[in-house]
Amino acid sequence: MKNSKPVAQSFDYLLVLGFETTCIENGQIQPVKEIIEFSVIAISTDGWRETAAFHKYIKPTINPTLTTFCTSLTRIEQETVNNGKKLFGVLKDFDSWLEENQIKQTNFTFVTYSDWDLKFVLSDECRAKKIKIPEYFTKWIDLKKAYAEHTGEFPEGGLGEMLVRCNLTFEGRLRRGINNTRNVCRVVETLYKSGYKFRSTLRSVVKDARTPTGERTYWSADGTDF
């Protein structure tokens, strides 16, 4: 890790995001994975401090019953997701959370451990459920790529390996979505303190099931409550 001082950042906020999804023990759950835990921690780059957190469990509707493997892996119980809102409702809540915390009108972007959550998981599920995706979900920072850009080393292993490379140990219970997100925040802070300037590393044009032309999607309050 480079030994430098923090530098001014281009973004007002970095929103560290992580999902947990439905899954099966062998192979891919069909037709798509569904998000069952949605975690975001907002970091203000002005003074580098956590300002707010968003954490919701989501009720899956395509495969509503969690597999034993999924519960064992994520520690999320069936009753927990049964009591949650459906995806569309949580996306509306998240949009309101951005407004309430005065983030939506600022220059912000997401940080994900890899590109998987926003490039595939959210876009695939929204396409299957005919939900329009807010424009702000179409760009993000892939932390693995940012780490490689800053250090010259690409972390082949998981989050645990990246923490070790940053001289950190995992805090909290493994495989809990919000705990994973908090530990990703610690890596993000380590990069910041060592002089890394964050920039968007990925942008995705997400095809909307309601838009045959495949134009970039946007938030619409008239989406179906799937």
CSV table of C-alpha atoms in Angstrom, one decimal:
chain,number,residue,atom,x,y,z
A,1,MET,CA,0.0,0.0,0.0
A,2,LYS,CA,1.3,3.4,-0.9
A,3,ASN,CA,2.3,5.6,2.0
A,4,SER,CA,0.8,9.0,1.0
A,5,LYS,CA,-1.6,11.6,2.5
A,6,PRO,CA,-5.3,11.8,1.7
A,7,VAL,CA,-6.2,13.8,-1.4
A,8,ALA,CA,-9.3,15.8,-2.3
A,9,GLN,CA,-12.0,13.6,-3.8
A,10,SER,CA,-14.2,14.3,-6.8
A,11,PHE,CA,-17.4,12.9,-5.1
A,12,ASP,CA,-19.3,14.4,-2.3
A,13,TYR,CA,-20.4,11.0,-1.1
A,14,LEU,CA,-19.3,7.4,-1.6
A,15,LEU,CA,-22.2,5.0,-1.0
A,16,VAL,CA,-20.8,1.6,-0.1
A,17,LEU,CA,-23.3,-1.0,-1.2
A,18,GLY,CA,-23.7,-4.7,-0.8
A,19,PHE,CA,-26.4,-7.3,-1.5
A,20,GLU,CA,-27.2,-10.8,-0.3
A,21,THR,CA,-29.3,-12.9,-2.6
A,22,THR,CA,-31.3,-16.1,-2.9
A,23,CYS,CA,-29.1,-19.1,-3.8
A,24,ILE,CA,-28.9,-22.8,-4.1
A,25,GLU,CA,-26.1,-25.2,-3.1
A,26,ASN,CA,-25.2,-26.3,-6.6
A,27,GLY,CA,-25.5,-24.2,-9.7
A,28,GLN,CA,-27.4,-21.0,-10.3
A,29,ILE,CA,-30.9,-20.4,-9.0
A,30,GLN,CA,-33.3,-19.9,-11.8
A,31,PRO,CA,-34.4,-17.7,-13.5
A,32,VAL,CA,-32.6,-15.0,-11.5
A,33,LYS,CA,-31.1,-14.3,-8.1
A,34,GLU,CA,-33.3,-12.1,-5.9
A,35,ILE,CA,-31.9,-9.6,-3.5
A,36,ILE,CA,-32.9,-10.4,0.1
A,37,GLU,CA,-30.6,-8.0,2.0
A,38,PHE,CA,-29.8,-4.5,0.8
A,39,SER,CA,-27.1,-2.6,2.7
A,40,VAL,CA,-25.7,0.9,2.0
A,41,ILE,CA,-23.4,3.0,4.1
A,42,ALA,CA,-22.9,6.7,3.2
A,43,ILE,CA,-19.5,8.2,3.6
A,44,SER,CA,-19.1,12.0,3.3
A,45,THR,CA,-15.7,12.8,1.7
A,46,ASP,CA,-15.8,16.1,3.5
A,47,GLY,CA,-14.0,15.1,6.7
A,48,TRP,CA,-14.4,11.4,5.7
A,49,ARG,CA,-17.2,10.3,8.0
A,50,GLU,CA,-20.1,8.0,7.9
A,51,THR,CA,-23.3,10.0,7.8
A,52,ALA,CA,-26.1,7.5,7.3
A,53,ALA,CA,-26.9,3.8,6.7
A,54,PHE,CA,-29.7,2.1,4.8
A,55,HIS,CA,-30.4,-1.6,5.7
A,56,LYS,CA,-33.4,-3.6,4.6
A,57,TYR,CA,-34.5,-7.2,4.1
A,58,ILE,CA,-36.5,-7.9,1.0
A,59,LYS,CA,-39.2,-10.4,0.3
A,60,PRO,CA,-38.4,-12.5,-2.8
A,61,THR,CA,-41.3,-13.3,-5.1
A,62,ILE,CA,-40.0,-15.5,-7.8
A,63,ASN,CA,-38.5,-18.1,-5.4
A,64,PRO,CA,-40.2,-17.0,-2.2
A,65,THR,CA,-38.9,-19.9,-0.1
A,66,LEU,CA,-35.3,-19.7,1.0
A,67,THR,CA,-33.3,-22.9,0.6
A,68,THR,CA,-31.6,-24.4,3.6
A,69,PHE,CA,-28.3,-23.6,2.0
A,70,CYS,CA,-29.2,-20.0,1.5
A,71,THR,CA,-30.2,-19.6,5.2
A,72,SER,CA,-27.1,-21.3,6.3
A,73,LEU,CA,-24.9,-19.1,4.1
A,74,THR,CA,-26.5,-15.7,4.7
A,75,ARG,CA,-27.9,-16.3,8.2
A,76,ILE,CA,-31.1,-14.8,7.0
A,77,GLU,CA,-34.3,-16.6,8.2
A,78,GLN,CA,-37.4,-17.1,6.2
A,79,GLU,CA,-39.5,-15.1,8.6
A,80,THR,CA,-37.2,-12.2,8.2
A,81,VAL,CA,-37.7,-11.9,4.4
A,82,ASN,CA,-41.4,-12.7,4.8
A,83,ASN,CA,-41.7,-9.5,6.9
A,84,GLY,CA,-39.8,-7.4,4.4
A,85,LYS,CA,-41.1,-5.3,1.5
A,86,LYS,CA,-40.8,-6.4,-2.1
A,87,LEU,CA,-37.9,-5.1,-4.2
A,88,PHE,CA,-39.9,-2.2,-5.8
A,89,GLY,CA,-40.9,-0.9,-2.3
A,90,VAL,CA,-37.4,-1.1,-1.0
A,91,LEU,CA,-36.1,0.8,-4.1
A,92,LYS,CA,-38.7,3.5,-3.4
A,93,ASP,CA,-37.6,3.6,0.3
A,94,PHE,CA,-34.0,3.9,-0.8
A,95,ASP,CA,-34.8,6.8,-3.1
A,96,SER,CA,-36.6,8.5,-0.2
A,97,TRP,CA,-33.6,7.9,2.1
A,98,LEU,CA,-31.3,9.6,-0.4
A,99,GLU,CA,-33.6,12.6,-0.4
A,100,GLU,CA,-34.0,12.7,3.4
A,101,ASN,CA,-30.2,12.6,3.9
A,102,GLN,CA,-29.6,15.3,1.3
A,103,ILE,CA,-27.5,13.0,-0.8
A,104,LYS,CA,-29.6,12.7,-4.0
A,105,GLN,CA,-28.7,16.2,-5.3
A,106,THR,CA,-25.0,15.8,-4.6
A,107,ASN,CA,-22.2,14.3,-6.7
A,108,PHE,CA,-22.3,10.7,-5.4
A,109,THR,CA,-21.5,7.3,-6.6
A,110,PHE,CA,-21.6,3.7,-5.3
A,111,VAL,CA,-18.7,1.5,-4.2
A,112,THR,CA,-19.1,-2.2,-4.5
A,113,TYR,CA,-16.7,-5.0,-3.7
A,114,SER,CA,-16.8,-6.1,-7.3
A,115,ASP,CA,-19.1,-5.2,-10.3
A,116,TRP,CA,-21.4,-8.2,-9.6
A,117,ASP,CA,-24.1,-6.4,-7.5
A,118,LEU,CA,-24.9,-3.6,-9.9
A,119,LYS,CA,-23.8,-4.9,-13.2
A,120,PHE,CA,-25.7,-8.2,-12.9
A,121,VAL,CA,-27.7,-8.8,-9.7
A,122,LEU,CA,-29.9,-5.7,-9.6
A,123,SER,CA,-30.2,-5.2,-13.3
A,124,ASP,CA,-31.2,-8.9,-13.9
A,125,GLU,CA,-33.8,-8.9,-11.2
A,126,CYS,CA,-35.3,-5.6,-12.3
A,127,ARG,CA,-35.5,-6.8,-15.9
A,128,ALA,CA,-37.2,-10.0,-14.8
A,129,LYS,CA,-39.7,-8.0,-12.7
A,130,LYS,CA,-40.2,-5.1,-15.2
A,131,ILE,CA,-38.9,-2.5,-12.7
A,132,LYS,CA,-37.2,0.6,-14.0
A,133,ILE,CA,-33.8,1.2,-12.4
A,134,PRO,CA,-32.9,4.7,-11.2
A,135,GLU,CA,-30.2,6.3,-13.3
A,136,TYR,CA,-27.9,6.6,-10.3
A,137,PHE,CA,-27.5,2.8,-10.2
A,138,THR,CA,-25.8,2.8,-13.6
A,139,LYS,CA,-22.3,3.9,-12.5
A,140,TRP,CA,-20.2,2.7,-9.6
A,141,ILE,CA,-16.7,2.0,-8.4
A,142,ASP,CA,-15.5,-1.6,-8.4
A,143,LEU,CA,-13.3,-1.7,-5.3
A,144,LYS,CA,-11.2,-4.6,-6.5
A,145,LYS,CA,-10.3,-2.6,-9.6
A,146,ALA,CA,-9.6,0.5,-7.6
A,147,TYR,CA,-7.4,-1.5,-5.2
A,148,ALA,CA,-5.5,-2.9,-8.2
A,149,GLU,CA,-5.1,0.5,-9.8
A,150,HIS,CA,-3.7,1.9,-6.5
A,151,THR,CA,-1.4,-0.9,-5.5
A,152,GLY,CA,-0.6,-2.7,-8.8
A,153,GLU,CA,-1.9,-6.0,-7.3
A,154,PHE,CA,-5.2,-7.5,-8.2
A,155,PRO,CA,-6.8,-9.3,-5.2
A,156,GLU,CA,-7.7,-12.7,-6.5
A,157,GLY,CA,-9.4,-13.9,-3.2
A,158,GLY,CA,-12.4,-12.5,-1.4
A,159,LEU,CA,-12.9,-9.7,0.9
A,160,GLY,CA,-10.9,-11.4,3.6
A,161,GLU,CA,-7.8,-11.4,1.5
A,162,MET,CA,-8.2,-7.7,0.7
A,163,LEU,CA,-8.6,-7.0,4.4
A,164,VAL,CA,-5.4,-8.9,5.1
A,165,ARG,CA,-3.5,-6.9,2.5
A,166,CYS,CA,-4.7,-3.7,4.2
A,167,ASN,CA,-3.5,-5.1,7.6
A,168,LEU,CA,-7.1,-5.4,8.8
A,169,THR,CA,-9.1,-8.3,10.2
A,170,PHE,CA,-12.8,-8.9,9.5
A,171,GLU,CA,-15.1,-7.3,12.1
A,172,GLY,CA,-18.5,-8.8,12.9
A,173,ARG,CA,-20.1,-12.0,11.8
A,174,LEU,CA,-19.1,-13.4,8.5
A,175,ARG,CA,-21.6,-13.5,5.6
A,176,ARG,CA,-23.9,-11.0,7.2
A,177,GLY,CA,-24.6,-8.4,4.5
A,178,ILE,CA,-24.4,-5.3,6.6
A,179,ASN,CA,-21.2,-6.6,8.2
A,180,ASN,CA,-19.6,-7.2,4.8
A,181,THR,CA,-20.5,-3.6,3.8
A,182,ARG,CA,-18.9,-2.2,7.0
A,183,ASN,CA,-15.7,-4.1,6.3
A,184,VAL,CA,-15.7,-2.9,2.7
A,185,CYS,CA,-15.9,0.6,4.2
A,186,ARG,CA,-12.7,-0.1,6.1
A,187,VAL,CA,-10.9,-1.0,2.9
A,188,VAL,CA,-12.3,2.1,1.2
A,189,GLU,CA,-11.0,4.3,4.1
A,190,THR,CA,-7.6,2.6,3.9
A,191,LEU,CA,-7.3,3.5,0.2
A,192,TYR,CA,-8.4,7.0,1.0
A,193,LYS,CA,-5.8,7.5,3.7
A,194,SER,CA,-3.1,6.2,1.4
A,195,GLY,CA,-3.7,8.9,-1.2
A,196,TYR,CA,-6.1,7.2,-3.6
A,197,LYS,CA,-8.6,9.4,-5.5
A,198,PHE,CA,-11.7,7.5,-6.2
A,199,ARG,CA,-13.3,7.6,-9.7
A,200,SER,CA,-16.0,5.6,-11.4
A,201,THR,CA,-14.5,2.4,-12.8
A,202,LEU,CA,-17.7,1.0,-14.4
A,203,ARG,CA,-20.8,2.2,-16.1
A,204,SER,CA,-23.5,0.0,-17.4
A,205,VAL,CA,-26.3,0.6,-19.8
A,206,VAL,CA,-29.1,-1.4,-18.3
A,207,LYS,CA,-31.8,-2.6,-20.6
A,208,ASP,CA,-35.3,-2.0,-19.3
A,209,ALA,CA,-37.9,-4.7,-19.9
A,210,ARG,CA,-40.5,-1.9,-20.6
A,211,THR,CA,-38.3,-0.2,-23.1
A,212,PRO,CA,-37.7,-2.3,-26.3
A,213,THR,CA,-35.1,0.1,-27.6
A,214,GLY,CA,-32.9,-0.8,-24.6
A,215,GLU,CA,-32.2,2.8,-23.7
A,216,ARG,CA,-30.7,3.6,-20.3
A,217,THR,CA,-33.3,3.2,-17.6
A,218,TYR,CA,-34.5,5.8,-15.0
A,219,TRP,CA,-36.6,6.0,-11.9
A,220,SER,CA,-40.3,5.9,-12.4
A,221,ALA,CA,-42.9,5.9,-9.6
A,222,ASP,CA,-45.4,4.0,-11.7
A,223,GLY,CA,-43.5,0.7,-11.6
A,224,THR,CA,-45.4,-2.4,-10.7
A,225,ASP,CA,-45.1,-3.6,-7.1
A,226,PHE,CA,-43.2,-6.8,-7.8
